[in-house]
């Protein structure tokens, strides 16, 4: 039946010619549609290409036919075949006077060519001519081509014409001219910078459509430079007000909403303009409030505007009333059956949570529903929300969930992202080192090939350094638990290479340290790894080095080493390896086995991975040997420079002078051919910077700046520094904080073995007893999850308290409170942007500090700010301009401290808010030998005030 | 900004594909295939949104709508509103429906150039130009009328001067 209908339609179209298509085109489309395989399709297309090649070259093709050929060509290229032979024909068609051919030509070239294609040069002239055409449809076609085909170099060729078109009689042309200018601005802002005022002017165009089109370039311009458009706030508010009051012609209504696309663009622009600007925000309160009342939440477009309002409110400084409205709209979204609206609700929640943290708690059950929804998009959005609201009290639940999800998906791109988020959250909020290691193991096990190699190095460093305090016992415990977990995992098949490297390294360093496992047991495991992953040279290298360390520790402690037969065969195999690296490692291992305990101990001392290796650049330890040699008649050493200098003296005085001058500067003439008599001359010229200066010269400023940038870059990526603070810093603050951070773990039952879910399960097993007595409508599982996600003051737990007796409370207490206290007692402000229940008292003080310092700087900018707001005063015809200046600057300040609080947390935690911390940090850093370049902590003080 | 408009059938054959930044043919094919494989694996009755950074680079979203045998797909960045983009697809489909009275996949395939004309009236250089389907229709009809006229007479007809914009 369906088939019949199709055929009927085809016949009908074949007879009418449809929109100018012939039978042949229909046949082509049909045969491609019916082809069973890619090969068949390719064959059809190739024969079609042959036909077209011939036809296009025929003289006197009828215009209608010509158009059809071109469309067939475009169609073929869309299917992914090469149609480049026809490009030149498309270009020729644009030159045609016939509108049909011209438009087809333009369509084809915009689809075929990119702006840097060689053929463009042949089109620019035509475009110029067509832009001046009397026929507005020709002009429109040319403008369309302008958008796509004009590049930075050709913009000047068409710019005057396009600017003229801004005043064209047809609004369709004006609109497109604005869009074309917008495109120019995107491609090369400098080329149209002098024309920006045109956009402002066109905002007052008599046609609302043109005004709407102007909003697109203005949005871009304003997002680049908010300050110079502040004066437009009142105009935008005015326009939006008029639109919502249906002052526009009825034809602009869409689904009973007045010009919704214009409304949305306006809201986006106003969000930019009023971001953190109290006075601008206040101007918008009225119209936003109106929108919440007027928007029809039964249509899709009405919800689109509502969502845009929420987004706007999350950017500006809102009134409590507006926040309420937004929260209400979000709850409507979340309660809706539509997945689209739920998605928007979750997104809105993620935005509002920054300004009003308790809003999420009202919707916890809805959020959990979304987390378990079959819709992947919704799930990801919800994970994003959870990521934003992670704090130390719920990190375990959230990270567990994330890891479960990470394991379940196949999309490598997203897997990488969620893995790095897990790592980031674990580094920031980990309640214990054991938990951290467990999480890392899981991440490595399931996404090992996707995570950054730095994460692995970081994990190894953590295990090596432990808490960074003098508590060796805890460190050993940590290492033992790591070793145990690795010995469990190691026999699983197909582990990622990176993870195996970590495992081998840790087993080598600490496998036998505790005495629990014998050297032969560990070395057997390592041999297995090297065997099982014999194609991975890096893993093999790590394994061999680990073996070497194991044997070294055995020899050093005076025990007799018997090398397992499989190790022996491994070593022999590697001695003949093609990889020089593996070969060298094997030879070293073999040599080491023959040494005595004293020598071995000095080669590979126990647990010395964190020690600095001091390089004696003067080779002073050889002095005795040299002395001996000289005494026995050897020539004393003459440095290369002296040697070559001496030769110059004898050979060529002039050139030696020449080289003295140029050796430190760039040389612009070609190097002369090396002369056999002065072999070292070129090398002296080739090394313009003498090596010693690299070490001893003014290297402090350089090194500090580089280390700062290094920190910043790492902050952007993975915030690896977080770990150092989390585990490293407390010891230098006070020992109490460290000791206070351990008992809660014990209380939580995460002593040693329990895996990542240990805390969650122990905390959630208690509510289980209470849920039997509770009302059954809501899945208790979900409620438990909600309680663990949303922490103390959640609404569901309030209802719990009512229904169930004391049984629940202590459970919650143990679940949340001790964990929450861990970061509270640590002296560093935790980089916890969205912590709900934790008062930000301490961090507030720290956060405002730099701004006090900045205030001095602001004095000058106050004047500037005054100037710009004066202009605004002129526009708004308001006499209260001077008052505004101060308030706006104040609000700017408060906004800065508000909105940038998050970032300042991070910068503080990485750089240290005061010199004391900076000093401590520096000491720590130097002691660990991680970053030996940062030598002057007071420089940080200068930088940070 | 809108990055791409695509229409493809449920077998993954592209029907219309327009990218607002130039891409090589191979890259276009790769993206079309990538989008199709994601879409075809989506269950029914889920949201119409996708975050599609893996194909189109950071901050890329995709909105799609499934009509009979066709997927309508819009790819855009963070400066657009997802729900509004969903309505833009609605605008496109409504316009096509008026254009072809009861639009179906065949109409779209066989009227390839008209499809592009309609699309160019709605989205221009990656920005939303017009959302009133009556206006779009009017513009498209004017174009086809004039094209037909210019085809019957090889010279530009006198009547065309009536179109000249009164500057």
Tab-separated table of C-alpha atoms in Angstrom, chain A residues 26 52 164 204 221 272 318 320 347 360 553 588 674 680 762 770 781 812 820 827 881 912 940 945:
chain	number	residue	atom	x	y	z
A	26	UNK	CA	13.871	10.865	-9.949
A	52	UNK	CA	27.157	14.617	-15.753
A	164	UNK	CA	24.516	50.438	1.589
A	204	UNK	CA	15.400	51.397	15.897
A	221	UNK	CA	29.210	42.319	20.552
A	272	UNK	CA	24.752	39.495	29.764
A	318	UNK	CA	17.657	38.802	41.385
A	320	UNK	CA	13.733	37.292	46.266
A	347	UNK	CA	19.605	22.532	33.847
A	360	UNK	CA	17.793	21.634	45.135
A	553	UNK	CA	65.585	-4.619	49.218
A	588	UNK	CA	71.173	-3.540	35.341
A	674	UNK	CA	83.468	23.709	9.151
A	680	UNK	CA	85.215	23.118	17.757
A	762	UNK	CA	27.245	1.368	56.723
A	770	UNK	CA	13.449	2.646	60.232
A	781	UNK	CA	15.785	3.235	48.562
A	812	UNK	CA	22.066	10.274	59.856
A	820	UNK	CA	31.368	17.075	57.196
A	827	UNK	CA	42.497	25.042	58.159
A	881	UNK	CA	23.190	59.754	37.958
A	912	UNK	CA	47.914	30.197	49.755
A	940	UNK	CA	53.561	34.814	45.882
A	945	UNK	CA	48.484	40.706	48.167
